[in-house]
Amino acid sequence: MKDYLIELEIYEGNPGELLTDGTFPDLAREGICAWMYGRLKVGQKFRYPDDLGELCPWLVDSMTGMLRALENGGTLHWKYRGTPYEKVIDPDGITTEFVRCPDPTASGIVMKVTRRVVDAG
């Protein structure tokens, strides 16, 4: 069985602007992710499984099945061609997936999951 490195990246999401006047934004109305608010940004990356504790539990739950498949050599063959979520599928190189959190409002975020084959030699 191959060894893999898996990286998680915030692909879409609204962290909002941290308010310093003691007020708090209306997250759902403004489409701000509560998990990202004032501390995280689009493009930020996390190592799997090392950084799971830094992620929103709802988001982790959404990714779990996909992560299990990827870490065990599987791929999910739909490609989302022609969309911003078009995937790369290479069982011997890099494979990407995209996962949306279950937040039904505009506050939801999308994570990009990248699996890289580690050279055993």
mmCIF file of N, CA and C in Angstrom:
data_model
loop_
_atom_site.group_PDB
_atom_site.id
_atom_site.type_symbol
_atom_site.label_atom_id
_atom_site.label_comp_id
_atom_site.label_asym_id
_atom_site.label_seq_id
_atom_site.Cartn_x
_atom_site.Cartn_y
_atom_site.Cartn_z
ATOM 1 N N MET A 1 0.841 -1.188 0.000
ATOM 2 C CA MET A 1 0.000 0.000 0.000
ATOM 3 C C MET A 1 0.883 1.248 0.000
ATOM 4 N N LYS A 2 0.460 2.270 -0.712
ATOM 5 C CA LYS A 2 1.211 3.519 -0.821
ATOM 6 C C LYS A 2 1.044 4.348 0.447
ATOM 7 N N ASP A 3 2.015 5.227 0.671
ATOM 8 C CA ASP A 3 1.918 6.205 1.745
ATOM 9 C C ASP A 3 1.528 7.544 1.131
ATOM 10 N N TYR A 4 0.758 8.325 1.894
ATOM 11 C CA TYR A 4 0.246 9.587 1.380
ATOM 12 C C TYR A 4 0.455 10.711 2.387
ATOM 13 N N LEU A 5 0.598 11.914 1.866
ATOM 14 C CA LEU A 5 0.494 13.133 2.651
ATOM 15 C C LEU A 5 -0.817 13.781 2.236
ATOM 16 N N ILE A 6 -1.595 14.220 3.212
ATOM 17 C CA ILE A 6 -2.868 14.870 2.913
ATOM 18 C C ILE A 6 -2.852 16.265 3.522
ATOM 19 N N GLU A 7 -3.196 17.237 2.684
ATOM 20 C CA GLU A 7 -3.233 18.635 3.090
ATOM 21 C C GLU A 7 -4.646 19.167 2.885
ATOM 22 N N LEU A 8 -5.091 19.979 3.817
ATOM 23 C CA LEU A 8 -6.416 20.596 3.764
ATOM 24 C C LEU A 8 -6.228 22.101 3.621
ATOM 25 N N GLU A 9 -6.956 22.705 2.692
ATOM 26 C CA GLU A 9 -6.819 24.141 2.442
ATOM 27 C C GLU A 9 -8.191 24.798 2.408
ATOM 28 N N ILE A 10 -8.318 25.931 3.082
ATOM 29 C CA ILE A 10 -9.558 26.693 2.994
ATOM 30 C C ILE A 10 -9.618 27.269 1.581
ATOM 31 N N TYR A 11 -10.568 26.782 0.793
ATOM 32 C CA TYR A 11 -10.681 27.147 -0.616
ATOM 33 C C TYR A 11 -11.659 28.307 -0.823
ATOM 34 N N GLU A 12 -12.752 28.290 -0.086
ATOM 35 C CA GLU A 12 -13.741 29.373 -0.118
ATOM 36 C C GLU A 12 -14.251 29.591 1.291
ATOM 37 N N GLY A 13 -14.519 30.817 1.614
ATOM 38 C CA GLY A 13 -15.083 31.130 2.922
ATOM 39 C C GLY A 13 -14.926 32.609 3.210
ATOM 40 N N ASN A 14 -15.718 33.096 4.122
ATOM 41 C CA ASN A 14 -15.689 34.504 4.485
ATOM 42 C C ASN A 14 -15.314 34.615 5.955
ATOM 43 N N PRO A 15 -14.083 35.081 6.252
ATOM 44 C CA PRO A 15 -13.682 35.220 7.646
ATOM 45 C C PRO A 15 -14.190 36.501 8.290
ATOM 46 N N GLY A 16 -14.727 37.408 7.477
ATOM 47 C CA GLY A 16 -15.188 38.686 8.010
ATOM 48 C C GLY A 16 -14.027 39.539 8.491
ATOM 49 N N GLU A 17 -14.376 40.685 9.010
ATOM 50 C CA GLU A 17 -13.396 41.601 9.596
ATOM 51 C C GLU A 17 -13.609 41.598 11.103
ATOM 52 N N LEU A 18 -12.556 41.341 11.843
ATOM 53 C CA LEU A 18 -12.646 41.337 13.299
ATOM 54 C C LEU A 18 -12.994 42.745 13.775
ATOM 55 N N LEU A 19 -14.104 42.862 14.474
ATOM 56 C CA LEU A 19 -14.540 44.158 14.983
ATOM 57 C C LEU A 19 -13.852 44.422 16.316
ATOM 58 N N THR A 20 -13.313 45.609 16.464
ATOM 59 C CA THR A 20 -12.565 45.941 17.682
ATOM 60 C C THR A 20 -13.343 46.866 18.610
ATOM 61 N N ASP A 21 -14.603 47.147 18.251
ATOM 62 C CA ASP A 21 -15.396 48.071 19.066
ATOM 63 C C ASP A 21 -16.308 47.351 20.060
ATOM 64 N N GLY A 22 -16.104 46.036 20.225
ATOM 65 C CA GLY A 22 -16.910 45.278 21.167
ATOM 66 C C GLY A 22 -18.191 44.716 20.582
ATOM 67 N N THR A 23 -18.483 45.028 19.337
ATOM 68 C CA THR A 23 -19.678 44.479 18.697
ATOM 69 C C THR A 23 -19.323 43.194 17.958
ATOM 70 N N PHE A 24 -20.363 42.479 17.560
ATOM 71 C CA PHE A 24 -20.172 41.197 16.886
ATOM 72 C C PHE A 24 -21.055 41.182 15.645
ATOM 73 N N PRO A 25 -20.541 40.755 14.500
ATOM 74 C CA PRO A 25 -21.352 40.773 13.276
ATOM 75 C C PRO A 25 -22.465 39.726 13.309
ATOM 76 N N ASP A 26 -23.480 39.939 12.482
ATOM 77 C CA ASP A 26 -24.533 38.946 12.275
ATOM 78 C C ASP A 26 -23.976 37.953 11.259
ATOM 79 N N LEU A 27 -23.425 36.857 11.750
ATOM 80 C CA LEU A 27 -22.681 35.919 10.908
ATOM 81 C C LEU A 27 -23.504 35.388 9.743
ATOM 82 N N ALA A 28 -24.715 34.917 10.004
ATOM 83 C CA ALA A 28 -25.539 34.340 8.939
ATOM 84 C C ALA A 28 -25.931 35.401 7.912
ATOM 85 N N ARG A 29 -26.311 36.564 8.367
ATOM 86 C CA ARG A 29 -26.729 37.626 7.444
ATOM 87 C C ARG A 29 -25.567 38.099 6.581
ATOM 88 N N GLU A 30 -24.374 38.153 7.164
ATOM 89 C CA GLU A 30 -23.202 38.646 6.437
ATOM 90 C C GLU A 30 -22.415 37.524 5.754
ATOM 91 N N GLY A 31 -22.849 36.272 5.935
ATOM 92 C CA GLY A 31 -22.165 35.152 5.294
ATOM 93 C C GLY A 31 -20.780 34.885 5.850
ATOM 94 N N ILE A 32 -20.598 35.146 7.132
ATOM 95 C CA ILE A 32 -19.293 34.962 7.773
ATOM 96 C C ILE A 32 -19.263 33.615 8.482
ATOM 97 N N CYS A 33 -18.215 32.868 8.265
ATOM 98 C CA CYS A 33 -18.027 31.584 8.944
ATOM 99 C C CYS A 33 -17.559 31.840 10.376
ATOM 100 N N ALA A 34 -18.321 31.349 11.350
ATOM 101 C CA ALA A 34 -17.976 31.558 12.759
ATOM 102 C C ALA A 34 -16.625 30.948 13.105
ATOM 103 N N TRP A 35 -16.298 29.829 12.491
ATOM 104 C CA TRP A 35 -15.024 29.158 12.753
ATOM 105 C C TRP A 35 -13.851 29.992 12.241
ATOM 106 N N MET A 36 -14.038 30.664 11.098
ATOM 107 C CA MET A 36 -12.965 31.457 10.499
ATOM 108 C C MET A 36 -12.862 32.858 11.098
ATOM 109 N N TYR A 37 -13.940 33.350 11.671
ATOM 110 C CA TYR A 37 -14.057 34.761 12.043
ATOM 111 C C TYR A 37 -12.836 35.295 12.791
ATOM 112 N N GLY A 38 -12.216 36.279 12.170
ATOM 113 C CA GLY A 38 -11.135 37.013 12.807
ATOM 114 C C GLY A 38 -9.828 36.269 13.002
ATOM 115 N N ARG A 39 -9.717 35.019 12.511
ATOM 116 C CA ARG A 39 -8.467 34.304 12.772
ATOM 117 C C ARG A 39 -7.947 33.483 11.601
ATOM 118 N N LEU A 40 -8.808 33.087 10.689
ATOM 119 C CA LEU A 40 -8.372 32.252 9.573
ATOM 120 C C LEU A 40 -8.679 32.946 8.259
ATOM 121 N N LYS A 41 -8.056 32.460 7.169
ATOM 122 C CA LYS A 41 -8.289 33.096 5.878
ATOM 123 C C LYS A 41 -8.280 32.068 4.757
ATOM 124 N N VAL A 42 -8.877 32.436 3.643
ATOM 125 C CA VAL A 42 -8.849 31.596 2.447
ATOM 126 C C VAL A 42 -7.386 31.382 2.061
ATOM 127 N N GLY A 43 -7.059 30.154 1.709
ATOM 128 C CA GLY A 43 -5.687 29.792 1.355
ATOM 129 C C GLY A 43 -4.898 29.189 2.507
ATOM 130 N N GLN A 44 -5.405 29.310 3.723
ATOM 131 C CA GLN A 44 -4.709 28.737 4.873
ATOM 132 C C GLN A 44 -4.739 27.222 4.776
ATOM 133 N N LYS A 45 -3.610 26.578 5.122
ATOM 134 C CA LYS A 45 -3.480 25.131 4.967
ATOM 135 C C LYS A 45 -3.283 24.440 6.313
ATOM 136 N N PHE A 46 -3.725 23.177 6.344
ATOM 137 C CA PHE A 46 -3.646 22.352 7.542
ATOM 138 C C PHE A 46 -3.147 20.972 7.150
ATOM 139 N N ARG A 47 -2.417 20.340 8.045
ATOM 140 C CA ARG A 47 -1.933 18.973 7.811
ATOM 141 C C ARG A 47 -2.936 17.982 8.386
ATOM 142 N N TYR A 48 -3.186 16.929 7.624
ATOM 143 C CA TYR A 48 -4.072 15.861 8.090
ATOM 144 C C TYR A 48 -3.211 14.660 8.442
ATOM 145 N N PRO A 49 -3.431 14.054 9.599
ATOM 146 C CA PRO A 49 -4.454 14.323 10.613
ATOM 147 C C PRO A 49 -3.993 15.267 11.719
ATOM 148 N N ASP A 50 -2.765 15.743 11.655
ATOM 149 C CA ASP A 50 -2.162 16.514 12.747
ATOM 150 C C ASP A 50 -2.985 17.717 13.200
ATOM 151 N N ASP A 51 -3.576 18.440 12.260
ATOM 152 C CA ASP A 51 -4.247 19.696 12.583
ATOM 153 C C ASP A 51 -5.770 19.592 12.696
ATOM 154 N N LEU A 52 -6.310 18.385 12.779
ATOM 155 C CA LEU A 52 -7.772 18.235 12.837
ATOM 156 C C LEU A 52 -8.394 19.012 13.988
ATOM 157 N N GLY A 53 -7.694 19.125 15.100
ATOM 158 C CA GLY A 53 -8.214 19.841 16.256
ATOM 159 C C GLY A 53 -8.413 21.327 16.011
ATOM 160 N N GLU A 54 -7.818 21.864 14.960
ATOM 161 C CA GLU A 54 -7.976 23.276 14.626
ATOM 162 C C GLU A 54 -9.185 23.530 13.727
ATOM 163 N N LEU A 55 -9.823 22.451 13.278
ATOM 164 C CA LEU A 55 -10.912 22.579 12.317
ATOM 165 C C LEU A 55 -12.278 22.503 12.992
ATOM 166 N N CYS A 56 -13.251 23.104 12.346
ATOM 167 C CA CYS A 56 -14.634 23.070 12.814
ATOM 168 C C CYS A 56 -15.124 21.622 12.838
ATOM 169 N N PRO A 57 -15.736 21.163 13.928
ATOM 170 C CA PRO A 57 -16.210 19.779 13.999
ATOM 171 C C PRO A 57 -17.225 19.425 12.911
ATOM 172 N N TRP A 58 -18.082 20.362 12.522
ATOM 173 C CA TRP A 58 -19.039 20.095 11.434
ATOM 174 C C TRP A 58 -18.290 19.827 10.142
ATOM 175 N N LEU A 59 -17.276 20.633 9.889
ATOM 176 C CA LEU A 59 -16.489 20.481 8.667
ATOM 177 C C LEU A 59 -15.744 19.148 8.667
ATOM 178 N N VAL A 60 -15.134 18.806 9.783
ATOM 179 C CA VAL A 60 -14.413 17.529 9.887
ATOM 180 C C VAL A 60 -15.369 16.373 9.613
ATOM 181 N N ASP A 61 -16.572 16.440 10.171
ATOM 182 C CA ASP A 61 -17.547 15.380 9.943
ATOM 183 C C ASP A 61 -17.896 15.265 8.459
ATOM 184 N N SER A 62 -17.997 16.390 7.772
ATOM 185 C CA SER A 62 -18.286 16.369 6.331
ATOM 186 C C SER A 62 -17.159 15.727 5.532
ATOM 187 N N MET A 63 -15.928 15.899 5.986
ATOM 188 C CA MET A 63 -14.767 15.394 5.252
ATOM 189 C C MET A 63 -14.412 13.953 5.571
ATOM 190 N N THR A 64 -14.914 13.406 6.666
ATOM 191 C CA THR A 64 -14.436 12.121 7.172
ATOM 192 C C THR A 64 -14.483 10.995 6.144
ATOM 193 N N GLY A 65 -15.599 10.777 5.488
ATOM 194 C CA GLY A 65 -15.692 9.689 4.509
ATOM 195 C C GLY A 65 -14.717 9.856 3.368
ATOM 196 N N MET A 66 -14.604 11.074 2.875
ATOM 197 C CA MET A 66 -13.688 11.355 1.775
ATOM 198 C C MET A 66 -12.237 11.154 2.213
ATOM 199 N N LEU A 67 -11.905 11.613 3.406
ATOM 200 C CA LEU A 67 -10.546 11.431 3.917
ATOM 201 C C LEU A 67 -10.205 9.955 4.075
ATOM 202 N N ARG A 68 -11.159 9.169 4.569
ATOM 203 C CA ARG A 68 -10.922 7.723 4.719
ATOM 204 C C ARG A 68 -10.633 7.083 3.368
ATOM 205 N N ALA A 69 -11.429 7.435 2.368
ATOM 206 C CA ALA A 69 -11.206 6.883 1.024
ATOM 207 C C ALA A 69 -9.826 7.280 0.506
ATOM 208 N N LEU A 70 -9.480 8.556 0.613
ATOM 209 C CA LEU A 70 -8.204 9.033 0.077
ATOM 210 C C LEU A 70 -7.005 8.442 0.804
ATOM 211 N N GLU A 71 -7.062 8.370 2.132
ATOM 212 C CA GLU A 71 -5.902 7.857 2.861
ATOM 213 C C GLU A 71 -5.705 6.362 2.658
ATOM 214 N N ASN A 72 -6.726 5.698 2.130
ATOM 215 C CA ASN A 72 -6.620 4.264 1.851
ATOM 216 C C ASN A 72 -6.495 3.966 0.356
ATOM 217 N N GLY A 73 -6.127 4.979 -0.426
ATOM 218 C CA GLY A 73 -5.848 4.778 -1.841
ATOM 219 C C GLY A 73 -7.020 4.961 -2.772
ATOM 220 N N GLY A 74 -8.198 5.251 -2.238
ATOM 221 C CA GLY A 74 -9.379 5.404 -3.078
ATOM 222 C C GLY A 74 -9.447 6.755 -3.763
ATOM 223 N N THR A 75 -10.281 6.836 -4.773
ATOM 224 C CA THR A 75 -10.585 8.101 -5.435
ATOM 225 C C THR A 75 -12.087 8.152 -5.680
ATOM 226 N N LEU A 76 -12.603 9.339 -5.784
ATOM 227 C CA LEU A 76 -14.011 9.564 -6.100
ATOM 228 C C LEU A 76 -14.025 10.139 -7.509
ATOM 229 N N HIS A 77 -14.597 9.422 -8.445
ATOM 230 C CA HIS A 77 -14.339 9.672 -9.857
ATOM 231 C C HIS A 77 -15.101 10.810 -10.515
ATOM 232 N N TRP A 78 -16.046 11.454 -9.847
ATOM 233 C CA TRP A 78 -16.694 12.594 -10.482
ATOM 234 C C TRP A 78 -15.717 13.762 -10.447
ATOM 235 N N LYS A 79 -15.692 14.545 -11.525
ATOM 236 C CA LYS A 79 -14.640 15.561 -11.669
ATOM 237 C C LYS A 79 -15.106 17.008 -11.567
ATOM 238 N N TYR A 80 -16.391 17.277 -11.608
ATOM 239 C CA TYR A 80 -16.908 18.652 -11.565
ATOM 240 C C TYR A 80 -16.320 19.498 -12.691
ATOM 241 N N ARG A 81 -16.199 18.904 -13.870
ATOM 242 C CA ARG A 81 -15.603 19.604 -15.024
ATOM 243 C C ARG A 81 -16.292 20.942 -15.282
ATOM 244 N N GLY A 82 -15.462 21.921 -15.599
ATOM 245 C CA GLY A 82 -15.971 23.238 -15.946
ATOM 246 C C GLY A 82 -16.437 24.066 -14.764
ATOM 247 N N THR A 83 -16.126 23.629 -13.550
ATOM 248 C CA THR A 83 -16.498 24.381 -12.348
ATOM 249 C C THR A 83 -15.226 24.796 -11.612
ATOM 250 N N PRO A 84 -15.337 25.685 -10.633
ATOM 251 C CA PRO A 84 -14.161 26.042 -9.831
ATOM 252 C C PRO A 84 -13.640 24.864 -8.994
ATOM 253 N N TYR A 85 -14.421 23.778 -8.949
ATOM 254 C CA TYR A 85 -14.062 22.622 -8.123
ATOM 255 C C TYR A 85 -13.564 21.451 -8.964
ATOM 256 N N GLU A 86 -13.129 21.713 -10.186
ATOM 257 C CA GLU A 86 -12.643 20.633 -11.047
ATOM 258 C C GLU A 86 -11.451 19.962 -10.378
ATOM 259 N N LYS A 87 -11.498 18.637 -10.336
ATOM 260 C CA LYS A 87 -10.532 17.863 -9.564
ATOM 261 C C LYS A 87 -9.407 17.319 -10.431
ATOM 262 N N VAL A 88 -8.324 16.983 -9.751
ATOM 263 C CA VAL A 88 -7.213 16.237 -10.333
ATOM 264 C C VAL A 88 -7.302 14.842 -9.738
ATOM 265 N N ILE A 89 -7.243 13.826 -10.572
ATOM 266 C CA ILE A 89 -7.259 12.448 -10.071
ATOM 267 C C ILE A 89 -6.085 11.705 -10.685
ATOM 268 N N ASP A 90 -5.087 11.418 -9.845
ATOM 269 C CA ASP A 90 -3.917 10.651 -10.268
ATOM 270 C C ASP A 90 -3.535 9.727 -9.117
ATOM 271 N N PRO A 91 -3.939 8.462 -9.164
ATOM 272 C CA PRO A 91 -3.648 7.535 -8.075
ATOM 273 C C PRO A 91 -2.157 7.385 -7.771
ATOM 274 N N ASP A 92 -1.291 7.763 -8.722
ATOM 275 C CA ASP A 92 0.154 7.647 -8.510
ATOM 276 C C ASP A 92 0.824 8.991 -8.261
ATOM 277 N N GLY A 93 0.053 10.044 -8.082
ATOM 278 C CA GLY A 93 0.617 11.375 -7.880
ATOM 279 C C GLY A 93 -0.246 12.199 -6.953
ATOM 280 N N ILE A 94 -0.857 13.251 -7.515
ATOM 281 C CA ILE A 94 -1.692 14.165 -6.735
ATOM 282 C C ILE A 94 -3.159 13.957 -7.098
ATOM 283 N N THR A 95 -3.994 13.881 -6.074
ATOM 284 C CA THR A 95 -5.442 13.802 -6.240
ATOM 285 C C THR A 95 -6.061 14.888 -5.371
ATOM 286 N N THR A 96 -7.056 15.593 -5.914
ATOM 287 C CA THR A 96 -7.725 16.634 -5.138
ATOM 288 C C THR A 96 -9.213 16.330 -5.007
ATOM 289 N N GLU A 97 -9.792 16.829 -3.949
ATOM 290 C CA GLU A 97 -11.228 16.753 -3.681
ATOM 291 C C GLU A 97 -11.654 18.085 -3.081
ATOM 292 N N PHE A 98 -12.930 18.377 -3.157
ATOM 293 C CA PHE A 98 -13.488 19.578 -2.550
ATOM 294 C C PHE A 98 -14.660 19.172 -1.670
ATOM 295 N N VAL A 99 -14.731 19.762 -0.475
ATOM 296 C CA VAL A 99 -15.771 19.420 0.487
ATOM 297 C C VAL A 99 -16.372 20.707 1.037
ATOM 298 N N ARG A 100 -17.684 20.748 1.065
ATOM 299 C CA ARG A 100 -18.382 21.894 1.653
ATOM 300 C C ARG A 100 -18.872 21.507 3.043
ATOM 301 N N CYS A 101 -18.796 22.454 3.953
ATOM 302 C CA CYS A 101 -19.328 22.197 5.286
ATOM 303 C C CYS A 101 -20.855 22.151 5.204
ATOM 304 N N PRO A 102 -21.516 21.595 6.222
ATOM 305 C CA PRO A 102 -22.970 21.450 6.155
ATOM 306 C C PRO A 102 -23.762 22.706 6.510
ATOM 307 N N ASP A 103 -23.099 23.813 6.817
ATOM 308 C CA ASP A 103 -23.827 25.038 7.138
ATOM 309 C C ASP A 103 -24.672 25.434 5.927
ATOM 310 N N PRO A 104 -25.991 25.483 6.053
ATOM 311 C CA PRO A 104 -26.849 25.749 4.900
ATOM 312 C C PRO A 104 -26.918 27.222 4.502
ATOM 313 N N THR A 105 -26.327 28.097 5.290
ATOM 314 C CA THR A 105 -26.371 29.528 4.976
ATOM 315 C C THR A 105 -25.170 29.910 4.106
ATOM 316 N N ALA A 106 -25.102 31.170 3.753
ATOM 317 C CA ALA A 106 -23.967 31.680 2.976
ATOM 318 C C ALA A 106 -22.672 31.672 3.792
ATOM 319 N N SER A 107 -22.759 31.293 5.058
ATOM 320 C CA SER A 107 -21.579 31.226 5.919
ATOM 321 C C SER A 107 -20.752 29.969 5.690
ATOM 322 N N GLY A 108 -21.278 29.030 4.917
ATOM 323 C CA GLY A 108 -20.568 27.775 4.679
ATOM 324 C C GLY A 108 -19.244 27.992 3.968
ATOM 325 N N ILE A 109 -18.324 27.056 4.163
ATOM 326 C CA ILE A 109 -17.016 27.153 3.524
ATOM 327 C C ILE A 109 -16.735 25.892 2.713
ATOM 328 N N VAL A 110 -15.742 25.990 1.832
ATOM 329 C CA VAL A 110 -15.301 24.858 1.022
ATOM 330 C C VAL A 110 -13.831 24.607 1.324
ATOM 331 N N MET A 111 -13.504 23.345 1.562
ATOM 332 C CA MET A 111 -12.114 22.937 1.771
ATOM 333 C C MET A 111 -11.625 22.170 0.553
ATOM 334 N N LYS A 112 -10.377 22.391 0.191
ATOM 335 C CA LYS A 112 -9.718 21.605 -0.851
ATOM 336 C C LYS A 112 -8.840 20.586 -0.139
ATOM 337 N N VAL A 113 -9.013 19.330 -0.497
ATOM 338 C CA VAL A 113 -8.228 18.237 0.079
ATOM 339 C C VAL A 113 -7.258 17.773 -1.002
ATOM 340 N N THR A 114 -5.969 17.775 -0.688
ATOM 341 C CA THR A 114 -4.949 17.345 -1.647
ATOM 342 C C THR A 114 -4.192 16.160 -1.075
ATOM 343 N N ARG A 115 -4.195 15.073 -1.835
ATOM 344 C CA ARG A 115 -3.446 13.872 -1.442
ATOM 345 C C ARG A 115 -2.254 13.734 -2.380
ATOM 346 N N ARG A 116 -1.071 13.557 -1.772
ATOM 347 C CA ARG A 116 0.158 13.344 -2.537
ATOM 348 C C ARG A 116 0.745 11.992 -2.172
ATOM 349 N N VAL A 117 1.149 11.248 -3.186
ATOM 350 C CA VAL A 117 1.831 9.980 -2.941
ATOM 351 C C VAL A 117 3.233 10.301 -2.432
ATOM 352 N N VAL A 118 3.641 9.623 -1.356
ATOM 353 C CA VAL A 118 4.975 9.793 -0.794
ATOM 354 C C VAL A 118 5.874 8.724 -1.395
ATOM 355 N N ASP A 119 7.002 9.149 -1.905
ATOM 356 C CA ASP A 119 7.960 8.216 -2.497
ATOM 357 C C ASP A 119 8.587 7.373 -1.391
ATOM 358 N N ALA A 120 8.386 6.074 -1.471
ATOM 359 C CA ALA A 120 8.909 5.160 -0.448
ATOM 360 C C ALA A 120 10.406 4.925 -0.604
ATOM 361 N N GLY A 121 10.999 5.344 -1.707
ATOM 362 C CA GLY A 121 12.413 5.086 -1.977
ATOM 363 C C GLY A 121 13.264 6.109 -1.428
#
